[in-house]
PDB file of C-alpha atoms in Angstrom:
ATOM      1  CA  UNK A 514      -2.623  31.179 -25.134  1.00  0.00           C
ATOM      2  CA  UNK A 515      -6.418  30.976 -24.863  1.00  0.00           C
ATOM      3  CA  UNK A 516      -6.148  27.179 -25.154  1.00  0.00           C
ATOM      4  CA  UNK A 517      -3.744  27.062 -22.238  1.00  0.00           C
ATOM      5  CA  UNK A 518      -6.001  29.345 -20.220  1.00  0.00           C
ATOM      6  CA  UNK A 519      -8.789  26.778 -20.450  1.00  0.00           C
ATOM      7  CA  UNK A 520      -6.646  24.147 -18.686  1.00  0.00           C
ATOM      8  CA  UNK A 521      -7.193  24.373 -14.943  1.00  0.00           C
ATOM      9  CA  UNK A 522      -4.860  23.151 -12.212  1.00  0.00           C
ATOM     10  CA  UNK A 523      -6.821  19.928 -11.828  1.00  0.00           C
ATOM     11  CA  UNK A 524      -6.386  19.076 -15.497  1.00  0.00           C
ATOM     12  CA  UNK A 525      -2.672  19.785 -15.304  1.00  0.00           C
ATOM     13  CA  UNK A 526      -2.337  17.555 -12.256  1.00  0.00           C
ATOM     14  CA  UNK A 527      -4.222  14.732 -13.954  1.00  0.00           C
ATOM     15  CA  UNK A 528      -2.094  14.965 -17.089  1.00  0.00           C
ATOM     16  CA  UNK A 529       1.079  15.102 -15.011  1.00  0.00           C
ATOM     17  CA  UNK A 530       0.008  11.969 -13.193  1.00  0.00           C
ATOM     18  CA  UNK A 531      -0.769  10.194 -16.462  1.00  0.00           C
ATOM     19  CA  UNK A 532       2.696  11.021 -17.797  1.00  0.00           C
ATOM     20  CA  UNK A 533       4.233   9.805 -14.558  1.00  0.00           C
ATOM     21  CA  UNK A 534       2.147   6.645 -14.738  1.00  0.00           C
ATOM     22  CA  UNK A 535       3.310   5.812 -18.261  1.00  0.00           C
ATOM     23  CA  UNK A 536       6.934   6.255 -17.253  1.00  0.00           C
ATOM     24  CA  UNK A 537       6.478   4.261 -14.065  1.00  0.00           C
ATOM     25  CA  UNK A 538       4.792   1.384 -15.896  1.00  0.00           C
ATOM     26  CA  UNK A 539       7.761   1.241 -18.244  1.00  0.00           C
ATOM     27  CA  UNK A 540      10.030   0.999 -15.216  1.00  0.00           C
ATOM     28  CA  UNK A 541       7.899  -1.831 -13.809  1.00  0.00           C
ATOM     29  CA  UNK A 542       8.362  -3.719 -17.063  1.00  0.00           C
ATOM     30  CA  UNK A 543      12.111  -3.161 -17.015  1.00  0.00           C
ATOM     31  CA  UNK A 544      12.253  -4.452 -13.439  1.00  0.00           C
ATOM     32  CA  UNK A 545      10.183  -7.476 -14.475  1.00  0.00           C
ATOM     33  CA  UNK A 546      12.559  -8.206 -17.337  1.00  0.00           C
ATOM     34  CA  UNK A 547      15.492  -7.893 -14.933  1.00  0.00           C
ATOM     35  CA  UNK A 548      13.837 -10.398 -12.617  1.00  0.00           C
ATOM     36  CA  UNK A 549      13.544 -12.892 -15.458  1.00  0.00           C
ATOM     37  CA  UNK A 550      17.333 -12.884 -15.889  1.00  0.00           C
ATOM     38  CA  UNK A 551      18.056 -13.683 -12.251  1.00  0.00           C
ATOM     39  CA  UNK A 552      18.782 -17.194 -11.050  1.00  0.00           C
ATOM     40  CA  UNK A 553      15.716 -17.270  -8.801  1.00  0.00           C
ATOM     41  CA  UNK A 554      12.284 -17.805 -10.402  1.00  0.00           C
ATOM     42  CA  UNK A 555      10.857 -14.512 -11.681  1.00  0.00           C
ATOM     43  CA  UNK A 556       7.342 -15.353 -10.554  1.00  0.00           C
ATOM     44  CA  UNK A 557       7.008 -17.389  -7.343  1.00  0.00           C
ATOM     45  CA  UNK A 558       3.752 -19.239  -6.777  1.00  0.00           C
ATOM     46  CA  UNK A 559       2.876 -16.790  -4.012  1.00  0.00           C
ATOM     47  CA  UNK A 560       4.921 -13.587  -4.353  1.00  0.00           C
ATOM     48  CA  UNK A 561       3.825 -12.269  -0.962  1.00  0.00           C
ATOM     49  CA  UNK A 562       5.300 -15.267   0.800  1.00  0.00           C
ATOM     50  CA  UNK A 563       8.635 -14.816  -0.976  1.00  0.00           C
ATOM     51  CA  UNK A 564       9.199 -11.214   0.089  1.00  0.00           C
ATOM     52  CA  UNK A 565      11.196 -10.462   3.258  1.00  0.00           C
ATOM     53  CA  UNK A 566       9.178  -9.346   6.255  1.00  0.00           C
ATOM     54  CA  UNK A 567      11.172  -6.127   6.638  1.00  0.00           C
ATOM     55  CA  UNK A 568      12.679  -5.122   3.281  1.00  0.00           C
ATOM     56  CA  UNK A 569      15.387  -2.432   3.309  1.00  0.00           C
ATOM     57  CA  UNK A 570      14.638   1.160   2.430  1.00  0.00           C
ATOM     58  CA  UNK A 571      14.946   1.640  -1.320  1.00  0.00           C
ATOM     59  CA  UNK A 572      17.626   4.288  -0.805  1.00  0.00           C
ATOM     60  CA  UNK A 573      19.887   1.942   1.157  1.00  0.00           C
ATOM     61  CA  UNK A 574      19.435  -1.515  -0.360  1.00  0.00           C
ATOM     62  CA  UNK A 575      22.532  -1.218  -2.551  1.00  0.00           C
ATOM     63  CA  UNK A 576      20.797  -2.449  -5.689  1.00  0.00           C
ATOM     64  CA  UNK A 577      21.012   0.775  -7.698  1.00  0.00           C
ATOM     65  CA  UNK A 578      17.271   1.369  -7.719  1.00  0.00           C
ATOM     66  CA  UNK A 579      15.727   4.186  -9.720  1.00  0.00           C
ATOM     67  CA  UNK A 580      14.243   5.859  -6.652  1.00  0.00           C
ATOM     68  CA  UNK A 581      16.939   8.380  -5.703  1.00  0.00           C
ATOM     69  CA  UNK A 582      15.528   9.717  -2.446  1.00  0.00           C
ATOM     70  CA  UNK A 583      18.283  10.312   0.166  1.00  0.00           C
ATOM     71  CA  UNK A 584      18.658   7.548   2.726  1.00  0.00           C
ATOM     72  CA  UNK A 585      16.666   8.232   5.908  1.00  0.00           C
ATOM     73  CA  UNK A 586      18.650   9.167   8.990  1.00  0.00           C
ATOM     74  CA  UNK A 587      16.680   6.646  11.028  1.00  0.00           C
ATOM     75  CA  UNK A 588      15.959   3.113   9.828  1.00  0.00           C
ATOM     76  CA  UNK A 589      12.173   2.678  10.314  1.00  0.00           C
ATOM     77  CA  UNK A 590      12.632  -1.074  10.671  1.00  0.00           C
ATOM     78  CA  UNK A 591      14.147  -0.487  14.095  1.00  0.00           C
ATOM     79  CA  UNK A 592      10.767   0.705  15.343  1.00  0.00           C
ATOM     80  CA  UNK A 593       9.006  -2.565  14.479  1.00  0.00           C
ATOM     81  CA  UNK A 594       8.718  -4.759  17.569  1.00  0.00           C
ATOM     82  CA  UNK A 595       6.251  -7.393  16.342  1.00  0.00           C
ATOM     83  CA  UNK A 596       7.939 -10.756  15.828  1.00  0.00           C
ATOM     84  CA  UNK A 597       8.539 -12.023  12.301  1.00  0.00           C
ATOM     85  CA  UNK A 598       6.611 -15.191  13.138  1.00  0.00           C
ATOM     86  CA  UNK A 599       3.529 -13.137  14.035  1.00  0.00           C
ATOM     87  CA  UNK A 600       3.834 -11.005  10.904  1.00  0.00           C
ATOM     88  CA  UNK A 601       4.432 -13.952   8.606  1.00  0.00           C
ATOM     89  CA  UNK A 602       1.312 -15.921   9.514  1.00  0.00           C
ATOM     90  CA  UNK A 603      -2.122 -15.396   7.920  1.00  0.00           C
ATOM     91  CA  UNK A 604      -3.705 -12.229   9.252  1.00  0.00           C
ATOM     92  CA  UNK A 605      -5.713 -12.755  12.431  1.00  0.00           C
ATOM     93  CA  UNK A 606      -8.106 -10.486  14.285  1.00  0.00           C
ATOM     94  CA  UNK A 607      -8.204  -9.927  18.050  1.00  0.00           C
ATOM     95  CA  UNK A 608     -10.605  -7.597  19.865  1.00  0.00           C
ATOM     96  CA  UNK A 609      -8.987  -5.738  22.760  1.00  0.00           C
ATOM     97  CA  UNK A 610     -10.695  -4.530  25.915  1.00  0.00           C
ATOM     98  CA  UNK A 611     -10.527  -1.019  24.445  1.00  0.00           C
ATOM     99  CA  UNK A 612     -12.755  -2.097  21.537  1.00  0.00           C
ATOM    100  CA  UNK A 613      -9.893  -2.016  19.051  1.00  0.00           C
ATOM    101  CA  UNK A 614      -9.724  -4.803  16.488  1.00  0.00           C
ATOM    102  CA  UNK A 615      -6.087  -5.760  16.043  1.00  0.00           C
ATOM    103  CA  UNK A 616      -5.172  -7.167  12.614  1.00  0.00           C
ATOM    104  CA  UNK A 617      -1.786  -8.914  12.634  1.00  0.00           C
ATOM    105  CA  UNK A 618      -0.122 -10.925   9.870  1.00  0.00           C
ATOM    106  CA  UNK A 619       0.006 -11.281   6.104  1.00  0.00           C
ATOM    107  CA  UNK A 620      -3.043 -10.363   4.052  1.00  0.00           C
ATOM    108  CA  UNK A 621      -4.034 -13.640   2.414  1.00  0.00           C
ATOM    109  CA  UNK A 622      -6.749 -14.003  -0.219  1.00  0.00           C
ATOM    110  CA  UNK A 623      -9.392 -14.885   2.415  1.00  0.00           C
ATOM    111  CA  UNK A 624      -8.539 -12.020   4.792  1.00  0.00           C
ATOM    112  CA  UNK A 625     -11.401  -9.770   3.684  1.00  0.00           C
ATOM    113  CA  UNK A 626     -13.994 -12.466   4.293  1.00  0.00           C
ATOM    114  CA  UNK A 627     -12.601 -13.133   7.767  1.00  0.00           C
ATOM    115  CA  UNK A 628     -12.759  -9.419   8.553  1.00  0.00           C
ATOM    116  CA  UNK A 629     -16.391  -9.293   7.429  1.00  0.00           C
ATOM    117  CA  UNK A 630     -17.161 -12.266   9.673  1.00  0.00           C
ATOM    118  CA  UNK A 631     -15.477 -10.586  12.654  1.00  0.00           C
ATOM    119  CA  UNK A 632     -17.459  -7.401  12.132  1.00  0.00           C
ATOM    120  CA  UNK A 633     -20.728  -9.287  11.724  1.00  0.00           C
ATOM    121  CA  UNK A 634     -20.134 -10.981  15.056  1.00  0.00           C
ATOM    122  CA  UNK A 635     -18.493  -8.188  17.064  1.00  0.00           C
ATOM    123  CA  UNK A 636     -18.647  -5.066  14.926  1.00  0.00           C
ATOM    124  CA  UNK A 637     -20.935  -3.206  17.322  1.00  0.00           C
ATOM    125  CA  UNK A 638     -18.024  -3.055  19.784  1.00  0.00           C
ATOM    126  CA  UNK A 639     -15.321  -1.966  17.326  1.00  0.00           C
ATOM    127  CA  UNK A 640     -14.372   1.655  16.636  1.00  0.00           C
ATOM    128  CA  UNK A 641     -10.789   1.270  15.385  1.00  0.00           C
ATOM    129  CA  UNK A 642      -8.793  -1.300  13.423  1.00  0.00           C
ATOM    130  CA  UNK A 643      -5.096  -1.509  14.347  1.00  0.00           C
ATOM    131  CA  UNK A 644      -2.929  -2.702  11.451  1.00  0.00           C
ATOM    132  CA  UNK A 645       0.304  -4.683  11.781  1.00  0.00           C
ATOM    133  CA  UNK A 646       0.997  -6.378   8.464  1.00  0.00           C
ATOM    134  CA  UNK A 647       3.756  -6.786   5.846  1.00  0.00           C
ATOM    135  CA  UNK A 648       1.051  -6.761   3.167  1.00  0.00           C
ATOM    136  CA  UNK A 649      -0.039  -9.490   0.810  1.00  0.00           C
ATOM    137  CA  UNK A 650      -2.968  -9.978  -1.537  1.00  0.00           C
ATOM    138  CA  UNK A 651      -3.889  -6.730  -3.317  1.00  0.00           C
ATOM    139  CA  UNK A 652      -7.543  -7.574  -3.941  1.00  0.00           C
ATOM    140  CA  UNK A 653      -8.080  -8.652  -0.350  1.00  0.00           C
ATOM    141  CA  UNK A 654      -6.469  -5.447   0.938  1.00  0.00           C
ATOM    142  CA  UNK A 655      -8.799  -3.257  -1.126  1.00  0.00           C
ATOM    143  CA  UNK A 656     -11.808  -5.325  -0.040  1.00  0.00           C
ATOM    144  CA  UNK A 657     -10.766  -4.946   3.611  1.00  0.00           C
ATOM    145  CA  UNK A 658     -10.544  -1.176   3.186  1.00  0.00           C
ATOM    146  CA  UNK A 659     -13.997  -1.077   1.602  1.00  0.00           C
ATOM    147  CA  UNK A 660     -15.437  -3.041   4.528  1.00  0.00           C
ATOM    148  CA  UNK A 661     -13.773  -0.746   7.066  1.00  0.00           C
ATOM    149  CA  UNK A 662     -15.188   2.320   5.331  1.00  0.00           C
ATOM    150  CA  UNK A 663     -18.661   0.770   5.104  1.00  0.00           C
ATOM    151  CA  UNK A 664     -18.600   0.276   8.882  1.00  0.00           C
ATOM    152  CA  UNK A 665     -17.272   3.841   9.380  1.00  0.00           C
ATOM    153  CA  UNK A 666     -14.306   2.629  11.428  1.00  0.00           C
ATOM    154  CA  UNK A 667     -11.000   4.366  12.084  1.00  0.00           C
ATOM    155  CA  UNK A 668      -7.646   2.817  11.200  1.00  0.00           C
ATOM    156  CA  UNK A 669      -4.324   3.098  12.969  1.00  0.00           C
ATOM    157  CA  UNK A 670      -0.762   1.799  12.746  1.00  0.00           C
ATOM    158  CA  UNK A 671       0.166   1.564  16.442  1.00  0.00           C
ATOM    159  CA  UNK A 672       3.552   1.823  18.104  1.00  0.00           C
ATOM    160  CA  UNK A 673       5.892  -1.006  17.116  1.00  0.00           C
ATOM    161  CA  UNK A 674       3.769  -2.068  14.132  1.00  0.00           C
ATOM    162  CA  UNK A 675       4.521  -2.482  10.428  1.00  0.00           C
ATOM    163  CA  UNK A 676       2.153  -1.578   7.582  1.00  0.00           C
ATOM    164  CA  UNK A 677       3.779  -2.330   4.234  1.00  0.00           C
ATOM    165  CA  UNK A 678       3.094  -3.251   0.615  1.00  0.00           C
ATOM    166  CA  UNK A 679      -0.703  -3.621   0.303  1.00  0.00           C
ATOM    167  CA  UNK A 680      -1.346  -2.757   3.982  1.00  0.00           C
ATOM    168  CA  UNK A 681      -1.418   1.034   3.381  1.00  0.00           C
ATOM    169  CA  UNK A 682      -4.360   0.397   1.048  1.00  0.00           C
ATOM    170  CA  UNK A 683      -6.205  -1.014   4.076  1.00  0.00           C
ATOM    171  CA  UNK A 684      -5.103   1.957   6.177  1.00  0.00           C
ATOM    172  CA  UNK A 685      -6.723   4.217   3.575  1.00  0.00           C
ATOM    173  CA  UNK A 686     -10.124   2.722   4.413  1.00  0.00           C
ATOM    174  CA  UNK A 687     -10.354   4.389   7.811  1.00  0.00           C
ATOM    175  CA  UNK A 688     -12.592   7.397   8.397  1.00  0.00           C
ATOM    176  CA  UNK A 689      -9.869   8.793  10.653  1.00  0.00           C
ATOM    177  CA  UNK A 690      -6.355   7.464  10.033  1.00  0.00           C
ATOM    178  CA  UNK A 691      -3.291   7.724  12.260  1.00  0.00           C
ATOM    179  CA  UNK A 692       0.244   6.341  12.348  1.00  0.00           C
ATOM    180  CA  UNK A 693       2.382   6.249  15.493  1.00  0.00           C
ATOM    181  CA  UNK A 694       5.814   7.861  15.273  1.00  0.00           C
ATOM    182  CA  UNK A 695       7.410   4.593  16.386  1.00  0.00           C
ATOM    183  CA  UNK A 696       6.047   2.432  13.576  1.00  0.00           C
ATOM    184  CA  UNK A 697       6.871   1.807   9.908  1.00  0.00           C
ATOM    185  CA  UNK A 698       4.713   2.332   6.798  1.00  0.00           C
ATOM    186  CA  UNK A 699       6.151   1.419   3.404  1.00  0.00           C
ATOM    187  CA  UNK A 700       5.110   0.977  -0.229  1.00  0.00           C
ATOM    188  CA  UNK A 701       6.559  -0.659  -3.335  1.00  0.00           C
ATOM    189  CA  UNK A 702       5.599  -2.045  -6.726  1.00  0.00           C
ATOM    190  CA  UNK A 703       3.125  -4.842  -7.150  1.00  0.00           C
ATOM    191  CA  UNK A 704       3.820  -7.376  -9.857  1.00  0.00           C
ATOM    192  CA  UNK A 705       1.122  -9.695 -11.112  1.00  0.00           C
ATOM    193  CA  UNK A 706       2.798 -11.925 -13.674  1.00  0.00           C
ATOM    194  CA  UNK A 707       1.690 -15.554 -13.559  1.00  0.00           C
ATOM    195  CA  UNK A 708       3.722 -16.837 -16.467  1.00  0.00           C
ATOM    196  CA  UNK A 709       7.517 -16.885 -16.351  1.00  0.00           C
ATOM    197  CA  UNK A 710       7.508 -16.451 -20.139  1.00  0.00           C
ATOM    198  CA  UNK A 711       5.058 -13.548 -20.123  1.00  0.00           C
ATOM    199  CA  UNK A 712       5.878 -11.058 -22.868  1.00  0.00           C
ATOM    200  CA  UNK A 713       6.606  -7.377 -22.128  1.00  0.00           C
ATOM    201  CA  UNK A 714       3.365  -6.213 -23.765  1.00  0.00           C
ATOM    202  CA  UNK A 715       1.297  -8.324 -21.366  1.00  0.00           C
ATOM    203  CA  UNK A 716       3.448  -7.152 -18.458  1.00  0.00           C
ATOM    204  CA  UNK A 717       2.670  -3.542 -19.412  1.00  0.00           C
ATOM    205  CA  UNK A 718      -1.053  -4.310 -19.595  1.00  0.00           C
ATOM    206  CA  UNK A 719      -1.025  -6.018 -16.194  1.00  0.00           C
ATOM    207  CA  UNK A 720       0.930  -3.145 -14.635  1.00  0.00           C
ATOM    208  CA  UNK A 721      -1.511  -0.587 -16.036  1.00  0.00           C
ATOM    209  CA  UNK A 722      -4.535  -2.488 -14.743  1.00  0.00           C
ATOM    210  CA  UNK A 723      -3.032  -2.918 -11.278  1.00  0.00           C
ATOM    211  CA  UNK A 724      -1.938   0.707 -11.009  1.00  0.00           C
ATOM    212  CA  UNK A 725      -5.310   1.995 -12.210  1.00  0.00           C
ATOM    213  CA  UNK A 726      -7.054  -0.153  -9.611  1.00  0.00           C
ATOM    214  CA  UNK A 727      -4.870   1.297  -6.849  1.00  0.00           C
ATOM    215  CA  UNK A 728      -5.390   4.869  -8.062  1.00  0.00           C
ATOM    216  CA  UNK A 729      -9.179   4.424  -8.159  1.00  0.00           C
ATOM    217  CA  UNK A 730      -9.158   2.975  -4.659  1.00  0.00           C
ATOM    218  CA  UNK A 731      -7.017   5.721  -3.139  1.00  0.00           C
ATOM    219  CA  UNK A 732      -9.077   8.432  -4.818  1.00  0.00           C
ATOM    220  CA  UNK A 733     -12.333   6.912  -3.568  1.00  0.00           C
ATOM    221  CA  UNK A 734     -10.912   6.789  -0.036  1.00  0.00           C
ATOM    222  CA  UNK A 735      -9.889  10.463  -0.128  1.00  0.00           C
ATOM    223  CA  UNK A 736      -6.142   9.808  -0.446  1.00  0.00           C
ATOM    224  CA  UNK A 737      -4.071  11.648  -3.041  1.00  0.00           C
ATOM    225  CA  UNK A 738      -2.952   8.913  -5.490  1.00  0.00           C
ATOM    226  CA  UNK A 739       0.341  10.751  -5.986  1.00  0.00           C
ATOM    227  CA  UNK A 740       1.436   9.002  -2.796  1.00  0.00           C
ATOM    228  CA  UNK A 741       1.838   5.927  -4.982  1.00  0.00           C
ATOM    229  CA  UNK A 742       4.406   7.599  -7.269  1.00  0.00           C
ATOM    230  CA  UNK A 743       7.320   6.403  -5.150  1.00  0.00           C
ATOM    231  CA  UNK A 744       5.807   2.934  -4.941  1.00  0.00           C
ATOM    232  CA  UNK A 745       5.861   2.696  -8.727  1.00  0.00           C
ATOM    233  CA  UNK A 746       9.630   3.202  -8.814  1.00  0.00           C
ATOM    234  CA  UNK A 747      10.439   0.972  -5.837  1.00  0.00           C
ATOM    235  CA  UNK A 748      11.109  -2.693  -6.747  1.00  0.00           C
ATOM    236  CA  UNK A 749       9.333  -5.418  -4.731  1.00  0.00           C
ATOM    237  CA  UNK A 750      12.590  -6.353  -2.968  1.00  0.00           C
ATOM    238  CA  UNK A 751      12.674  -2.920  -1.237  1.00  0.00           C
ATOM    239  CA  UNK A 752      10.302  -0.441   0.409  1.00  0.00           C
ATOM    240  CA  UNK A 753       9.851   3.300   0.223  1.00  0.00           C
ATOM    241  CA  UNK A 754       9.209   4.043   3.895  1.00  0.00           C
ATOM    242  CA  UNK A 755       6.817   6.966   4.108  1.00  0.00           C
ATOM    243  CA  UNK A 756       7.605   9.917   6.351  1.00  0.00           C
ATOM    244  CA  UNK A 757       5.013  11.557   8.579  1.00  0.00           C
ATOM    245  CA  UNK A 758       5.070  14.609   6.301  1.00  0.00           C
ATOM    246  CA  UNK A 759       4.440  12.489   3.197  1.00  0.00           C
ATOM    247  CA  UNK A 760       1.513  10.701   4.798  1.00  0.00           C
ATOM    248  CA  UNK A 761      -0.050  13.966   5.954  1.00  0.00           C
ATOM    249  CA  UNK A 762       0.544  15.775   2.664  1.00  0.00           C
ATOM    250  CA  UNK A 763      -1.131  13.022   0.650  1.00  0.00           C
ATOM    251  CA  UNK A 764      -3.907  12.513   3.239  1.00  0.00           C
ATOM    252  CA  UNK A 765      -3.004   8.927   4.066  1.00  0.00           C
ATOM    253  CA  UNK A 766      -3.230  10.178   7.634  1.00  0.00           C
ATOM    254  CA  UNK A 767      -5.901  12.620   8.772  1.00  0.00           C
ATOM    255  CA  UNK A 768      -5.510  15.428  11.280  1.00  0.00           C
ATOM    256  CA  UNK A 769      -7.608  13.655  13.881  1.00  0.00           C
ATOM    257  CA  UNK A 770     -10.534  16.061  13.734  1.00  0.00           C
ATOM    258  CA  UNK A 771     -11.660  16.012  10.107  1.00  0.00           C
ATOM    259  CA  UNK A 772     -12.817  12.677   8.692  1.00  0.00           C
ATOM    260  CA  UNK A 773     -11.587  11.385   5.366  1.00  0.00           C
ATOM    261  CA  UNK A 774     -13.678  12.397   2.376  1.00  0.00           C
ATOM    262  CA  UNK A 775     -15.045   9.583   0.256  1.00  0.00           C
ATOM    263  CA  UNK A 776     -15.269  10.451  -3.420  1.00  0.00           C
ATOM    264  CA  UNK A 777     -16.591   8.659  -6.445  1.00  0.00           C
ATOM    265  CA  UNK A 778     -14.045   6.601  -8.344  1.00  0.00           C
ATOM    266  CA  UNK A 779     -12.527   8.392 -11.350  1.00  0.00           C
ATOM    267  CA  UNK A 780     -13.565   7.158 -14.755  1.00  0.00           C
TER     268      UNK A 780
END
């Protein structure tokens, strides 16, 4: 009993997350192996470009996914008003008269560098970055978030916008973070295989590395990494659309008065 007494709540939470992570990685591998048996290529040249702009909610896609959350009463996709053409193009940045930098489109590998260029040229006028993106390159998304935090900017998903896949990682970079009720924010698995014949052991290693990178990023940005638990069990063909309560509970959104807390990355 004395041994158990020495384990605090933080240790229990960390061990619980590690157990969840191991199980989720195994699920990622099983999904990857399922993909290999389908008639379409398991690993497209650019996975982000192959995903639908507005994937169905994981609870309603009819594919028997392992995420068993009840189907939402309201389909969040109905709130998205941005055209698919605008969302599907490389992300672009437009400064509004209200000093908001609007970021619209897919996050390509060069997106972070373009954001840095925009902020070098016009950053003194910017206080908020509005996000409207179906996601894309994971590394670029994390780099964008780091840049936003370095400039101490706020982030927002405005009315009618979509922030999915890697986009919530950018949202996490804001000092203050908000999401309009009439918008959609969703997460799912990332898969990083580059070889159609990749063996399961390598798939596990890649999944662990990717998940650890996401967890470190979210923790450093002051977001509870448990928000990514549902992403780990949601295949790339679907999305787990986050509710307002989920985003607030896990600190993806802030209360508007207290800034996000930046922490050191966990070892």
